Backbone as ProteinMPNN parsed JSONL, in Angstrom:
{"seq_chain_A": "XXXXXXXXXXXXXXXXXXXXXXXXXXXXXXXXXXXXXXXXXXXXXXXXXXXXXXXXXXXXXXXXXXXXXXXXXXXXXXXXXXXXXXXXXXXXXXXXXXXXXXXXXXXXXXXXXXXXXXXXXXXXX", "coords_chain_A": {"N_chain_A": [[217.187, 296.63, 59.828], [214.493, 297.768, 59.288], [215.025, 298.947, 56.44], [215.169, 296.578, 55.125], [212.786, 295.409, 55.462], [211.103, 297.411, 54.532], [211.652, 297.342, 51.763], [211.05, 294.592, 51.088], [208.571, 294.568, 51.556], [207.852, 296.533, 49.427], [208.679, 294.583, 47.324], [206.593, 293.08, 47.242], [205.877, 291.437, 49.536], [204.78, 291.429, 52.048], [204.207, 289.793, 54.586], [206.922, 288.677, 54.89], [208.314, 290.76, 55.223], [207.094, 291.303, 57.799], [207.94, 289.336, 59.53], [210.524, 289.949, 59.348], [210.839, 292.529, 60.917], [209.878, 291.319, 63.067], [211.836, 289.223, 63.577], [213.6, 291.11, 64.314], [213.045, 292.418, 66.781], [211.223, 294.34, 66.651], [208.376, 294.696, 66.686], [206.18, 296.513, 66.602], [206.916, 298.206, 64.434], [206.085, 296.355, 62.285], [203.445, 296.865, 62.224], [201.818, 298.358, 60.016], [202.43, 296.742, 58.067], [200.397, 294.348, 58.249], [198.072, 294.617, 57.044], [198.299, 294.314, 54.091], [199.602, 292.171, 54.131], [198.002, 290.36, 54.859], [197.336, 289.724, 57.499], [195.138, 289.578, 59.777], [194.268, 288.995, 62.547], [196.666, 290.647, 63.496], [195.796, 293.211, 62.247], [193.972, 293.811, 63.215], [194.577, 294.257, 65.926], [196.438, 296.177, 65.546], [194.983, 298.412, 65.467], [193.737, 298.911, 67.704], [191.809, 301.254, 68.783], [190.433, 302.129, 66.973], [187.541, 301.139, 65.472], [186.007, 301.024, 62.952], [188.076, 300.204, 61.473], [188.984, 297.691, 63.199], [186.774, 296.258, 62.677], [186.505, 295.73, 60.073], [188.843, 294.149, 59.885], [188.034, 291.748, 61.285], [185.589, 291.298, 59.636], [187.394, 290.23, 57.18], [188.703, 288.234, 58.301], [186.933, 286.4, 58.7], [186.101, 285.747, 56.169], [188.276, 284.565, 55.041], [188.333, 282.604, 55.927], [189.661, 282.515, 58.541], [188.77, 282.713, 60.682], [185.291, 282.442, 62.928], [182.55, 282.999, 60.892], [180.288, 285.316, 61.492], [176.644, 284.635, 63.129], [173.728, 284.919, 61.625], [171.928, 288.264, 62.215], [169.324, 288.317, 64.752], [167.786, 291.145, 64.858], [168.546, 293.136, 63.15], [168.727, 295.969, 63.144], [169.284, 296.294, 65.892], [172.08, 295.967, 66.034], [175.391, 297.42, 66.319], [177.038, 299.728, 63.884], [179.481, 298.561, 63.099], [178.942, 295.543, 63.764], [177.007, 295.289, 62.374], [178.139, 295.232, 59.852], [179.769, 293.463, 59.887], [178.099, 291.179, 59.986], [176.152, 288.548, 58.394], [174.653, 289.016, 55.449], [170.793, 288.547, 55.007], [169.585, 285.587, 53.448], [168.2, 285.59, 50.265], [167.207, 283.345, 48.74], [164.723, 282.046, 49.69], [162.748, 284.395, 49.09], [160.96, 287.109, 51.287], [159.036, 288.849, 53.493], [160.214, 289.877, 55.748], [162.822, 289.166, 55.252], [163.441, 290.866, 53.199], [163.04, 293.25, 55.373], [164.763, 292.787, 56.83], [167.304, 293.011, 55.216], [167.081, 295.598, 54.469], [167.589, 297.095, 57.025], [170.257, 296.266, 57.521], [171.268, 297.399, 55.56], [170.902, 300.209, 56.22], [172.73, 300.322, 58.596], [174.79, 299.784, 57.616], [175.734, 301.915, 55.502], [175.991, 303.969, 56.911], [178.559, 303.423, 58.572], [180.241, 302.656, 56.296], [180.537, 304.692, 54.929], [181.551, 306.469, 57.209], [184.096, 304.995, 57.664], [185.582, 305.111, 54.955], [185.662, 308.246, 54.837], [187.606, 308.675, 56.83], [189.258, 307.079, 55.879], [190.068, 308.836, 53.557], [190.567, 311.182, 54.496], [192.988, 310.489, 55.505], [194.777, 310.14, 53.437]], "CA_chain_A": [[215.551, 295.532, 59.638], [213.24, 298.308, 58.767], [215.381, 298.922, 55.694], [215.103, 295.231, 54.408], [211.463, 295.067, 55.592], [210.279, 298.151, 53.609], [212.663, 296.551, 50.691], [210.529, 293.252, 50.795], [207.192, 294.959, 51.183], [208.037, 296.834, 48.202], [208.827, 293.526, 46.428], [205.232, 292.161, 47.224], [206.265, 290.214, 50.389], [204.603, 291.588, 53.06], [204.4, 288.785, 55.43], [208.424, 288.272, 55.189], [208.635, 292.075, 55.773], [206.651, 291.39, 58.933], [208.961, 288.568, 60.01], [211.919, 290.433, 59.581], [211.039, 293.3, 61.893], [209.647, 290.733, 64.511], [213.207, 289.007, 64.273], [214.802, 292.13, 64.83], [212.534, 292.66, 67.843], [210.422, 295.304, 66.401], [206.771, 294.228, 66.108], [205.151, 297.812, 66.785], [207.293, 298.623, 63.163], [205.507, 295.612, 61.406], [201.937, 296.751, 62.105], [201.758, 298.757, 58.395], [202.34, 295.246, 56.819], [199.555, 293.442, 58.677], [196.974, 294.801, 56.144], [198.504, 294.223, 52.924], [199.911, 290.483, 54.31], [196.297, 289.534, 54.965], [197.545, 289.022, 58.798], [193.755, 290.077, 60.255], [194.686, 289.505, 63.497], [197.527, 291.7, 63.512], [195.694, 293.961, 61.778], [193.129, 294.325, 64.307], [195.022, 294.594, 67.009], [197.025, 297.157, 65.505], [194.431, 299.523, 65.575], [192.639, 299.057, 68.844], [191.0, 302.357, 68.877], [189.36, 302.325, 65.617], [186.25, 300.181, 65.828], [186.21, 300.577, 61.792], [189.469, 299.082, 61.194], [188.778, 296.237, 64.051], [185.119, 295.666, 62.362], [187.079, 295.58, 58.674], [189.749, 293.105, 60.043], [187.338, 290.825, 61.608], [185.268, 290.626, 58.314], [188.109, 289.86, 56.663], [189.129, 287.037, 58.488], [186.07, 285.394, 58.42], [186.173, 285.637, 54.813], [189.639, 284.27, 54.833], [188.296, 281.278, 56.964], [190.718, 282.302, 59.918], [187.699, 283.269, 62.006], [184.331, 281.873, 62.275], [181.619, 283.912, 60.223], [179.128, 285.238, 62.854], [175.606, 284.278, 62.942], [172.749, 286.165, 60.968], [171.51, 288.432, 63.512], [167.603, 288.828, 64.658], [167.186, 292.052, 64.739], [169.859, 293.923, 62.759], [168.568, 297.227, 63.651], [169.961, 296.465, 67.266], [173.327, 296.166, 65.324], [176.106, 298.526, 65.949], [177.277, 299.959, 62.504], [180.456, 297.48, 62.898], [178.686, 294.608, 64.12], [176.012, 295.112, 61.069], [179.09, 295.256, 58.671], [180.479, 291.769, 60.311], [177.125, 290.202, 59.947], [176.015, 288.207, 57.081], [173.182, 289.537, 54.607], [169.729, 287.379, 55.114], [169.355, 284.766, 52.41], [166.988, 286.039, 49.681], [166.535, 282.16, 48.331], [163.372, 282.226, 49.973], [162.191, 285.778, 49.885], [160.012, 287.035, 52.493], [158.678, 290.458, 53.976], [161.266, 289.721, 56.827], [164.04, 289.029, 54.902], [163.64, 292.333, 52.971], [163.01, 293.81, 56.253], [166.303, 292.528, 57.695], [168.492, 293.818, 54.675], [167.082, 297.259, 54.319], [167.563, 297.621, 58.229], [171.248, 295.879, 57.716], [171.864, 298.194, 54.717], [171.079, 301.62, 56.892], [173.666, 300.291, 59.421], [176.482, 299.704, 56.874], [175.601, 302.998, 54.688], [176.92, 305.085, 57.891], [179.407, 302.734, 59.133], [181.213, 302.571, 55.324], [180.726, 306.433, 54.845], [182.564, 306.893, 58.36], [185.446, 304.296, 57.188], [185.546, 305.965, 53.864], [185.652, 309.663, 55.137], [188.572, 308.246, 57.738], [190.379, 306.741, 54.744], [190.411, 309.693, 52.737], [191.606, 312.247, 55.565], [194.556, 310.094, 56.017], [195.576, 309.875, 52.276]], "C_chain_A": [[214.646, 296.567, 59.127], [213.743, 298.664, 57.256], [214.744, 297.693, 54.568], [213.454, 295.018, 54.553], [210.517, 295.916, 54.738], [210.727, 297.692, 52.073], [211.577, 295.331, 50.223], [208.936, 293.778, 51.028], [206.937, 295.528, 49.633], [207.971, 295.937, 47.404], [207.671, 292.67, 46.774], [205.244, 291.297, 48.244], [205.877, 290.785, 51.501], [204.652, 290.959, 54.781], [205.914, 288.449, 55.888], [208.656, 290.114, 55.557], [208.153, 292.231, 57.473], [207.619, 290.377, 59.942], [210.255, 288.91, 60.091], [211.996, 291.027, 60.611], [210.546, 292.367, 63.329], [210.99, 289.997, 64.919], [214.056, 289.963, 64.935], [214.233, 292.937, 66.212], [212.131, 294.133, 68.027], [208.867, 295.23, 66.085], [206.018, 295.226, 65.969], [205.584, 298.399, 65.025], [206.387, 297.703, 61.983], [204.369, 295.894, 61.429], [201.223, 297.25, 60.498], [201.684, 297.913, 57.655], [201.449, 294.438, 57.145], [198.28, 293.715, 57.395], [197.344, 294.206, 54.478], [199.197, 292.265, 52.823], [198.527, 289.754, 54.308], [196.216, 288.816, 56.623], [196.061, 289.796, 59.674], [193.687, 290.095, 61.737], [195.601, 290.371, 63.906], [197.087, 293.004, 63.406], [194.818, 294.817, 62.651], [193.604, 294.562, 65.223], [196.005, 295.683, 67.137], [196.548, 298.349, 65.346], [193.097, 299.472, 66.387], [191.351, 299.906, 69.127], [190.193, 302.802, 67.704], [188.786, 301.174, 65.46], [186.436, 300.104, 64.204], [187.083, 299.689, 61.223], [189.331, 297.467, 61.748], [187.669, 295.465, 62.999], [186.149, 295.076, 60.706], [188.036, 294.044, 58.828], [189.044, 291.683, 59.924], [186.281, 289.977, 60.316], [185.926, 289.647, 57.394], [189.041, 288.754, 56.68], [188.383, 286.442, 58.287], [185.81, 285.315, 56.95], [187.155, 284.76, 54.394], [189.464, 282.734, 55.081], [189.268, 281.374, 57.923], [190.067, 282.636, 60.784], [186.262, 282.973, 61.521], [183.445, 283.324, 61.474], [180.33, 283.983, 61.487], [177.408, 284.998, 62.612], [174.475, 285.59, 62.278], [172.266, 286.814, 62.553], [169.906, 288.408, 63.36], [167.007, 289.9, 64.456], [168.439, 292.901, 64.011], [169.723, 295.22, 62.77], [168.841, 297.578, 65.086], [171.554, 296.52, 66.988], [173.691, 297.341, 65.74], [176.578, 298.371, 64.667], [178.79, 298.714, 62.37], [179.898, 296.179, 63.313], [177.564, 294.318, 62.544], [176.724, 294.894, 59.992], [179.643, 293.814, 58.535], [179.705, 290.99, 59.793], [176.692, 289.618, 58.638], [174.556, 288.447, 56.779], [171.925, 288.062, 55.082], [169.776, 286.779, 53.654], [168.182, 285.287, 51.689], [166.837, 284.426, 48.578], [165.418, 282.094, 48.678], [162.668, 283.547, 50.163], [161.072, 285.809, 50.609], [160.126, 288.47, 52.862], [160.018, 290.366, 55.289], [162.64, 289.629, 56.261], [164.442, 290.582, 54.144], [163.743, 293.322, 54.222], [164.318, 294.126, 56.687], [167.363, 293.319, 56.918], [168.446, 295.227, 54.441], [167.797, 297.726, 55.588], [169.505, 297.253, 58.258], [171.848, 297.291, 56.996], [171.863, 299.864, 55.166], [172.232, 301.615, 57.803], [174.792, 300.601, 58.451], [176.653, 300.777, 55.925], [176.299, 304.178, 55.649], [178.186, 304.46, 58.39], [180.556, 302.613, 57.816], [181.5, 303.966, 54.836], [182.045, 306.934, 55.921], [183.953, 306.232, 57.833], [186.178, 305.226, 55.978], [186.199, 307.612, 54.064], [186.894, 309.192, 55.88], [189.739, 308.275, 56.579], [191.023, 308.458, 53.948], [191.065, 311.094, 53.208], [193.098, 311.667, 55.483], [195.308, 309.826, 54.857], [195.885, 311.732, 52.145]], "O_chain_A": [[213.845, 296.071, 58.335], [212.74, 298.719, 56.544], [214.082, 297.865, 53.544], [212.906, 294.406, 53.636], [209.455, 295.494, 54.279], [209.839, 297.788, 51.225], [211.323, 295.192, 49.027], [208.105, 293.075, 50.454], [206.087, 295.111, 48.846], [207.181, 296.178, 46.492], [207.812, 291.464, 46.574], [204.627, 290.253, 48.029], [206.809, 290.713, 52.303], [205.015, 291.526, 55.812], [206.159, 288.028, 57.019], [209.467, 290.33, 56.458], [208.667, 293.032, 58.252], [207.947, 290.767, 61.062], [211.07, 288.304, 60.786], [212.816, 290.662, 61.453], [210.84, 292.728, 64.468], [211.389, 289.98, 66.083], [214.92, 289.789, 65.794], [214.832, 293.909, 66.671], [212.411, 294.912, 68.938], [208.369, 295.829, 65.132], [205.058, 295.063, 65.216], [204.697, 298.957, 64.379], [206.034, 298.236, 60.931], [203.765, 295.229, 60.588], [200.312, 296.634, 59.946], [201.033, 298.0, 56.613], [201.436, 293.483, 56.368], [197.675, 292.73, 56.972], [196.445, 293.676, 53.825], [199.225, 291.469, 51.885], [198.211, 288.701, 53.754], [195.504, 287.885, 57.0], [196.394, 290.835, 60.244], [193.134, 291.05, 62.281], [195.241, 290.991, 64.907], [197.573, 293.915, 64.075], [194.841, 296.037, 62.817], [192.936, 295.451, 65.752], [196.426, 296.14, 68.199], [197.269, 299.321, 65.123], [191.945, 299.774, 66.078], [190.254, 299.519, 69.531], [189.423, 303.761, 67.651], [189.472, 300.163, 65.306], [187.057, 299.088, 63.89], [186.846, 298.643, 60.619], [189.479, 296.421, 61.115], [187.767, 294.294, 62.633], [186.312, 293.87, 60.522], [187.938, 293.079, 58.07], [189.202, 290.803, 59.078], [186.159, 288.777, 60.067], [185.426, 288.627, 56.92], [189.813, 288.336, 55.816], [188.728, 285.536, 57.529], [184.98, 284.433, 56.731], [186.939, 284.141, 53.353], [190.176, 281.84, 54.624], [189.817, 280.317, 58.235], [190.626, 282.93, 61.84], [185.874, 283.09, 60.359], [183.828, 284.488, 61.591], [179.725, 283.107, 62.106], [177.09, 285.395, 61.491], [174.503, 286.805, 62.47], [172.223, 286.226, 63.634], [169.291, 288.457, 62.295], [165.877, 289.928, 63.968], [169.328, 293.239, 64.793], [170.719, 295.81, 62.351], [168.727, 298.714, 65.546], [172.244, 297.153, 67.787], [172.92, 298.301, 65.727], [176.641, 297.252, 64.157], [178.885, 298.087, 61.315], [180.823, 295.395, 63.105], [177.494, 293.28, 61.886], [176.138, 294.367, 59.046], [179.894, 293.175, 57.513], [180.161, 290.061, 59.125], [176.927, 290.348, 57.675], [173.573, 288.216, 57.482], [172.239, 286.911, 55.384], [170.012, 287.547, 52.721], [167.153, 285.465, 52.342], [166.234, 284.632, 47.525], [164.726, 282.065, 47.661], [162.075, 283.818, 51.207], [160.27, 284.878, 50.684], [161.101, 289.176, 52.605], [160.679, 291.404, 55.328], [163.575, 290.074, 56.927], [165.427, 291.27, 54.414], [164.557, 294.237, 54.098], [164.867, 295.212, 56.872], [168.156, 294.084, 57.467], [169.419, 295.957, 54.254], [168.585, 298.662, 55.455], [170.139, 297.984, 59.019], [172.616, 298.084, 57.542], [172.615, 300.677, 54.63], [172.831, 302.681, 57.945], [175.563, 301.556, 58.55], [177.751, 300.743, 55.37], [176.996, 305.095, 55.215], [179.009, 305.335, 58.662], [181.731, 302.481, 58.159], [182.599, 304.305, 54.397], [183.09, 307.517, 55.633], [184.888, 306.997, 57.598], [187.183, 305.914, 56.155], [187.159, 308.008, 53.402], [187.713, 309.515, 55.02], [190.68, 309.045, 56.384], [192.158, 308.931, 53.916], [191.799, 311.855, 52.579], [194.131, 312.332, 55.412], [196.422, 309.323, 55.004], [196.585, 312.179, 51.236]]}, "name": "protein", "num_of_chains": 1, "seq": "XXXXXXXXXXXXXXXXXXXXXXXXXXXXXXXXXXXXXXXXXXXXXXXXXXXXXXXXXXXXXXXXXXXXXXXXXXXXXXXXXXXXXXXXXXXXXXXXXXXXXXXXXXXXXXXXXXXXXXXXXXXXX"}
């Protein structure tokens, strides 16, 4: 089942690879295929100790329409970096000083979050 799953994934069918492994009773081995398949719930569940991956999976699920998009934060500076990453950016359709401050606060949170996630990814490579 692992060999068939690997072949399916290489052929561009990561969801089929997951199905193959689950049918064989090996759901744990299916975890690496969650990201390329777009199975964001499985991707988040596969990395419970990695808040960056969980936040990325939640962000992708919201953008894919499989999870609700979080409401804009009243105080972006109070958000954790992971929550700031998932929060929608303030609308700049009606520019205001408040919107600009909110955007800057969110940007500060995102800078640290993305830097950490990218550094972790570089170490894994």
